[in-house]
Amino acid sequence: MSGGFHNADFPMDDQGRTYHLMVKRGDVANRILTVGDTHRATALAKYLENVHKVEASRHFITYTGHYHGTPLTIVASLMGYPNTDFVVREFRAVTDGPLYFIRFGTCGTPDPNLRIGDLAVGRDAAGIIRNPDAFRAPQADPRAYYHITLPVPADQTLYNHMLAHLRANHPDVVPRIREGTALSGCSFFSSQGRPDSHFTDHNESMLTRITTEMPHTVSIEMETFHLYDLADVSVGHSVHAFGCAMIIAERSNKNFVTPAEKERLVTAWGIPLLDAIAAIPIPHEEEMHGPECC
Ligand code: DUR
């Protein structure tokens, strides 16, 4: 166990481990698959060789190993903006060179043409942020309760690589890839337009608002926008991001995924995505210092 953390601005212990993920230099590869829950991370980490596991007390788990010979990290990044922030910043702090984050999450969809089991891919992403100030006074405009941000595009080169690789190597799954805008709420409930009789959320018109203001929306979840936002403001654009999510909720008819179907989707989409991540070209990779695990 470590003797404590130093530097309140970016806490690290004496062994150079970060405060929330507990990762140090050598623990993280430059190609990263981020999934929401520990179960999905553990299921996909079975496909890595020479695995090194870092489990932090806050439930983050980082697996790093080789995927068909290529160093690759799979992280359980949990849910929402703050957890996404921890993962991206703490991984960035302990690595060198470009970082490639591929988010493979779950989502709902407002689009009645999309189905549970489809993969919603974020060509761009926008946030839906609850505005607490609006709740302290009556609002003439019901849109004042939630701010929908401007969309941030995915990393174009990474996006093209991922889609091209999936199309060339996994043509069977291609018909179920749905490209469009990923919307990331600051909550699973209020900002995603879920009714909750215990709270005054002023979100009754949210799904209609999404389908009229953001008609290309394929997914509603809680992370992709922050990932794209951070990648966009990374110094020297050293962070590259691509976000996709398997649809588990059809918001137009209230259908929700069964446990068996969700389990099946983890590898049905996870393996094609791992294949595509391992094939991401990294400039000057041979000169870089890779992870120490493997
Ligand atoms: N998620 C949503 N909304 C949905 C379905 C899935 O936010 O309707 C994602 C994002 C978050 C987790 O990580 O799953 C919440 O259950």
Coordinates of C-alpha atoms and ligand atoms in Angstrom, one line a residue:
M1 CA 0.0 0.0 0.0
S2 CA 1.2 3.5 -0.7
G3 CA 2.2 6.0 2.0
G4 CA 0.0 8.8 0.7
F5 CA -0.5 11.2 -2.2
H6 CA 1.4 14.3 -3.1
N7 CA 0.4 17.4 -5.2
A8 CA -3.2 18.5 -4.6
D9 CA -3.4 19.7 -8.2
F10 CA -2.8 16.2 -9.7
P11 CA -2.4 13.7 -6.8
M12 CA 0.1 10.9 -7.3
D13 CA 1.7 8.5 -4.7
D14 CA 5.4 7.8 -4.2
Q15 CA 5.3 5.1 -6.9
G16 CA 3.7 7.5 -9.4
R17 CA 0.2 6.0 -9.2
T18 CA -2.7 8.3 -9.9
Y19 CA -5.3 8.9 -7.2
H20 CA -8.5 7.4 -8.8
L21 CA -7.4 4.8 -11.4
M22 CA -4.2 3.9 -9.4
V23 CA -2.2 3.6 -12.7
K24 CA 1.4 4.4 -13.1
R25 CA 3.8 4.6 -16.0
G26 CA 3.9 1.3 -17.8
D27 CA 0.4 0.3 -16.8
V28 CA -1.5 1.7 -19.9
A29 CA -1.1 1.1 -23.6
N30 CA -1.7 3.8 -26.3
R31 CA -4.7 1.9 -27.7
I32 CA -7.6 1.9 -25.2
L33 CA -11.0 0.3 -25.1
T34 CA -13.2 1.9 -22.5
V35 CA -16.4 0.1 -21.4
G36 CA -18.9 1.2 -18.7
D37 CA -18.9 -1.8 -16.4
T38 CA -16.4 -4.1 -14.8
H39 CA -18.2 -7.2 -16.0
R40 CA -17.8 -6.1 -19.7
A41 CA -14.2 -5.2 -19.1
T42 CA -13.4 -8.6 -17.5
A43 CA -15.3 -10.5 -20.2
L44 CA -13.3 -8.8 -23.0
A45 CA -10.0 -8.9 -21.1
K46 CA -10.2 -12.7 -21.5
Y47 CA -9.1 -12.1 -25.2
L48 CA -5.8 -10.4 -24.1
E49 CA -2.6 -12.3 -23.4
N50 CA 0.0 -11.5 -20.7
V51 CA -2.6 -9.5 -18.8
H52 CA -1.7 -7.0 -16.1
K53 CA -4.6 -5.9 -14.0
V54 CA -4.8 -2.7 -11.8
E55 CA -7.9 -2.6 -9.6
A56 CA -8.6 0.7 -7.8
S57 CA -10.6 1.0 -4.7
R58 CA -13.2 3.2 -6.5
H59 CA -14.1 0.3 -8.8
F60 CA -12.1 1.3 -11.8
I61 CA -10.3 -1.7 -13.3
T62 CA -7.5 -1.4 -15.9
Y63 CA -6.4 -4.5 -17.9
T64 CA -3.4 -4.2 -20.2
G65 CA -2.1 -7.0 -22.3
H66 CA -1.5 -8.1 -25.9
Y67 CA -4.3 -8.5 -28.4
H68 CA -2.9 -10.7 -31.2
G69 CA 0.5 -9.3 -30.4
T70 CA -0.5 -5.6 -30.1
P71 CA -0.4 -3.9 -26.6
L72 CA -3.9 -2.8 -25.7
T73 CA -5.7 -1.6 -22.6
I74 CA -9.3 -2.4 -21.6
V75 CA -10.7 -0.2 -18.8
A76 CA -13.9 -0.2 -16.9
S77 CA -14.5 3.5 -16.9
L78 CA -17.9 3.4 -15.1
M79 CA -20.4 6.1 -15.9
G80 CA -20.9 9.7 -16.6
Y81 CA -18.8 12.8 -17.2
P82 CA -16.6 12.8 -14.0
N83 CA -15.5 9.2 -14.4
T84 CA -14.7 9.7 -18.1
D85 CA -12.6 12.7 -17.0
F86 CA -10.7 10.6 -14.5
V87 CA -9.9 7.9 -17.1
V88 CA -8.7 10.3 -19.9
R89 CA -6.7 12.6 -17.7
E90 CA -5.0 10.0 -15.5
F91 CA -4.2 7.7 -18.5
R92 CA -2.8 10.8 -20.3
A93 CA -0.6 11.6 -17.3
V94 CA 1.2 8.2 -17.2
T95 CA 1.7 7.7 -21.0
D96 CA 3.7 9.2 -23.9
G97 CA 2.7 9.7 -27.5
P98 CA -0.8 9.7 -29.0
L99 CA -3.6 8.1 -27.1
Y100 CA -6.6 6.4 -28.8
F101 CA -9.7 6.0 -26.7
I102 CA -12.5 3.8 -28.2
R103 CA -15.6 3.9 -26.0
F104 CA -17.8 0.8 -26.3
G105 CA -20.8 1.7 -24.1
T106 CA -24.5 1.1 -23.8
C107 CA -27.2 3.6 -24.8
G108 CA -30.8 4.3 -25.4
T109 CA -32.1 5.5 -28.8
P110 CA -34.8 8.1 -29.5
D111 CA -35.0 6.9 -33.1
P112 CA -38.0 4.5 -33.7
N113 CA -36.1 3.0 -36.7
L114 CA -33.2 1.7 -34.6
R115 CA -33.3 -1.5 -32.6
I116 CA -31.9 -3.1 -29.5
G117 CA -28.6 -4.7 -30.5
D118 CA -27.7 -2.1 -33.1
L119 CA -24.4 -0.3 -32.6
A120 CA -24.8 3.5 -32.4
V121 CA -21.7 5.3 -33.6
G122 CA -21.0 8.9 -32.8
R123 CA -20.1 10.9 -35.9
D124 CA -20.3 13.8 -33.5
A125 CA -21.5 14.2 -29.9
A126 CA -23.4 16.9 -27.9
G127 CA -24.2 17.2 -24.2
I128 CA -27.6 17.7 -22.5
I129 CA -26.9 19.5 -19.3
R130 CA -29.4 20.3 -16.6
N131 CA -29.4 24.0 -15.7
P132 CA -30.0 24.2 -12.0
D133 CA -30.5 28.0 -12.1
A134 CA -33.6 27.6 -14.3
F135 CA -35.3 25.5 -11.5
R136 CA -35.1 28.4 -9.0
A137 CA -37.6 30.6 -11.0
P138 CA -40.4 29.9 -13.4
Q139 CA -39.2 29.8 -17.0
A140 CA -41.1 31.1 -20.0
D141 CA -39.2 28.8 -22.3
P142 CA -39.3 25.1 -21.3
R143 CA -35.9 24.6 -23.1
A144 CA -34.2 26.7 -20.4
Y145 CA -34.2 23.8 -18.0
Y146 CA -31.7 21.8 -20.1
H147 CA -28.9 23.1 -22.3
I148 CA -28.0 21.2 -25.4
T149 CA -24.4 22.0 -26.3
L150 CA -23.0 22.5 -29.8
P151 CA -21.9 19.1 -31.3
V152 CA -18.2 18.2 -31.2
P153 CA -17.1 16.0 -34.1
A154 CA -15.3 12.6 -33.7
D155 CA -11.6 12.4 -34.6
Q156 CA -12.0 12.1 -38.4
T157 CA -9.0 9.9 -39.1
L158 CA -9.7 7.6 -36.2
Y159 CA -13.4 7.5 -37.2
N160 CA -12.6 6.6 -40.8
H161 CA -10.2 3.9 -39.7
M162 CA -12.7 2.3 -37.3
L163 CA -15.5 2.2 -39.8
A164 CA -13.3 1.1 -42.7
H165 CA -11.8 -1.7 -40.6
L166 CA -15.3 -2.9 -39.5
R167 CA -16.6 -2.8 -43.1
A168 CA -13.6 -4.7 -44.5
N169 CA -13.3 -7.4 -41.8
H170 CA -16.7 -7.8 -40.3
P171 CA -19.2 -7.3 -43.1
D172 CA -21.8 -9.4 -41.2
V173 CA -22.2 -6.7 -38.5
V174 CA -22.1 -3.7 -40.8
P175 CA -25.9 -3.5 -41.5
R176 CA -26.4 -2.9 -37.8
I177 CA -24.0 0.0 -37.5
R178 CA -26.0 3.3 -37.1
E179 CA -24.0 6.5 -37.6
G180 CA -25.2 9.8 -36.2
T181 CA -25.1 12.1 -33.2
A182 CA -24.4 10.8 -29.8
L183 CA -26.1 12.8 -27.0
S184 CA -24.7 12.6 -23.5
G185 CA -26.9 13.5 -20.6
C186 CA -25.6 14.7 -17.3
S187 CA -28.0 12.2 -15.7
F188 CA -29.6 8.9 -16.7
F189 CA -33.0 10.3 -15.6
S190 CA -33.7 14.0 -15.9
S191 CA -31.6 15.1 -18.8
Q192 CA -32.5 11.9 -20.8
G193 CA -36.2 12.8 -20.5
R194 CA -37.2 10.0 -18.2
P195 CA -40.3 10.7 -16.2
D196 CA -39.9 10.5 -12.4
S197 CA -42.9 11.3 -10.2
H198 CA -40.7 12.0 -7.2
F199 CA -39.0 15.0 -8.8
T200 CA -40.1 18.2 -10.7
D201 CA -37.8 17.7 -13.7
H202 CA -39.4 19.8 -16.4
N203 CA -38.3 17.2 -18.9
E204 CA -41.6 16.1 -20.4
S205 CA -40.7 17.5 -23.9
M206 CA -37.1 16.2 -23.9
L207 CA -37.5 13.4 -26.4
T208 CA -39.6 15.5 -28.8
R209 CA -37.0 18.3 -28.4
I210 CA -34.2 15.8 -29.3
T211 CA -36.0 14.5 -32.4
T212 CA -36.8 18.0 -33.7
E213 CA -33.6 19.9 -32.7
M214 CA -31.1 17.0 -33.2
P215 CA -32.8 14.7 -35.8
H216 CA -29.6 12.7 -36.5
T217 CA -29.4 11.5 -32.9
V218 CA -28.7 7.7 -32.7
S219 CA -27.9 7.4 -29.1
I220 CA -28.5 8.9 -25.6
E221 CA -26.0 8.0 -23.0
M222 CA -23.7 9.7 -20.5
E223 CA -20.0 9.8 -21.7
T224 CA -19.3 10.2 -25.4
F225 CA -19.6 14.0 -25.5
H226 CA -17.1 14.5 -22.7
L227 CA -14.7 12.1 -24.4
Y228 CA -14.9 14.1 -27.7
D229 CA -14.8 17.4 -25.8
L230 CA -11.6 16.4 -23.9
A231 CA -10.0 15.0 -27.1
D232 CA -10.7 18.3 -28.8
V233 CA -9.1 20.4 -26.1
S234 CA -6.1 18.1 -25.6
V235 CA -2.8 19.9 -26.0
G236 CA -1.4 19.1 -29.4
H237 CA -4.5 17.0 -30.1
S238 CA -2.6 14.1 -28.5
V239 CA -5.9 12.4 -27.4
H240 CA -8.0 10.8 -30.1
A241 CA -11.5 9.6 -29.5
F242 CA -14.2 7.4 -31.1
G243 CA -17.4 6.5 -29.3
C244 CA -20.0 3.8 -30.0
A245 CA -22.6 2.2 -27.9
M246 CA -24.8 -0.9 -28.2
I247 CA -28.5 0.1 -28.1
I248 CA -30.1 -1.4 -25.0
A249 CA -33.2 0.9 -24.7
E250 CA -35.7 1.8 -27.4
R251 CA -37.0 5.1 -25.9
S252 CA -39.9 5.5 -28.4
N253 CA -41.6 2.2 -27.2
K254 CA -40.0 1.7 -23.8
N255 CA -38.4 -1.7 -24.8
F256 CA -35.3 -2.6 -22.8
V257 CA -32.7 -5.3 -23.4
T258 CA -32.8 -8.7 -21.8
P259 CA -29.8 -9.9 -19.8
A260 CA -29.1 -12.7 -22.3
E261 CA -29.1 -10.4 -25.3
K262 CA -26.9 -7.9 -23.5
E263 CA -24.4 -10.7 -22.7
R264 CA -24.4 -11.8 -26.4
L265 CA -23.8 -8.2 -27.6
V266 CA -20.6 -7.8 -25.5
T267 CA -18.6 -10.1 -27.7
A268 CA -20.7 -9.7 -30.9
W269 CA -19.6 -6.0 -31.0
G270 CA -16.6 -6.3 -28.7
I271 CA -14.4 -8.6 -30.8
P272 CA -14.8 -6.6 -34.1
L273 CA -14.0 -3.4 -32.1
L274 CA -10.9 -5.0 -30.5
D275 CA -9.8 -6.1 -34.0
A276 CA -10.2 -2.5 -35.3
I277 CA -8.4 -0.9 -32.3
A278 CA -5.4 -3.2 -32.6
A279 CA -5.1 -2.1 -36.2
I280 CA -5.0 1.6 -35.5
P281 CA -1.8 2.9 -37.1
I282 CA 0.3 4.8 -34.6
P283 CA 3.0 7.1 -36.2
H284 CA 6.6 6.3 -35.0
E285 CA 5.3 3.5 -32.8
E286 CA 8.5 1.6 -33.0
E287 CA 10.3 4.4 -31.2
M288 CA 7.8 4.6 -28.4
H289 CA 8.1 3.1 -25.0
G290 CA 5.3 0.6 -24.7
P291 CA 3.5 -0.7 -21.5
E292 CA 5.7 -2.7 -19.2
C293 CA 3.3 -5.5 -18.6
C294 CA 4.0 -7.4 -21.8
Ligands
DUR1 N1 -27.1 4.4 -20.9 C1 -27.8 5.6 -20.7 N2 -29.1 5.6 -21.1 C2 -29.8 4.6 -21.6 C3 -29.1 3.3 -21.7 C4 -27.8 3.3 -21.4 O1 -27.3 6.5 -20.2 O2 -31.0 4.7 -21.8 C5 -25.7 4.2 -20.6 C6 -24.8 5.3 -20.1 C7 -24.4 5.0 -18.7 C8 -25.2 3.8 -18.3 O3 -23.0 4.7 -18.7 O4 -25.6 3.2 -19.5 C9 -26.4 4.1 -17.4 O5 -27.2 3.0 -17.2

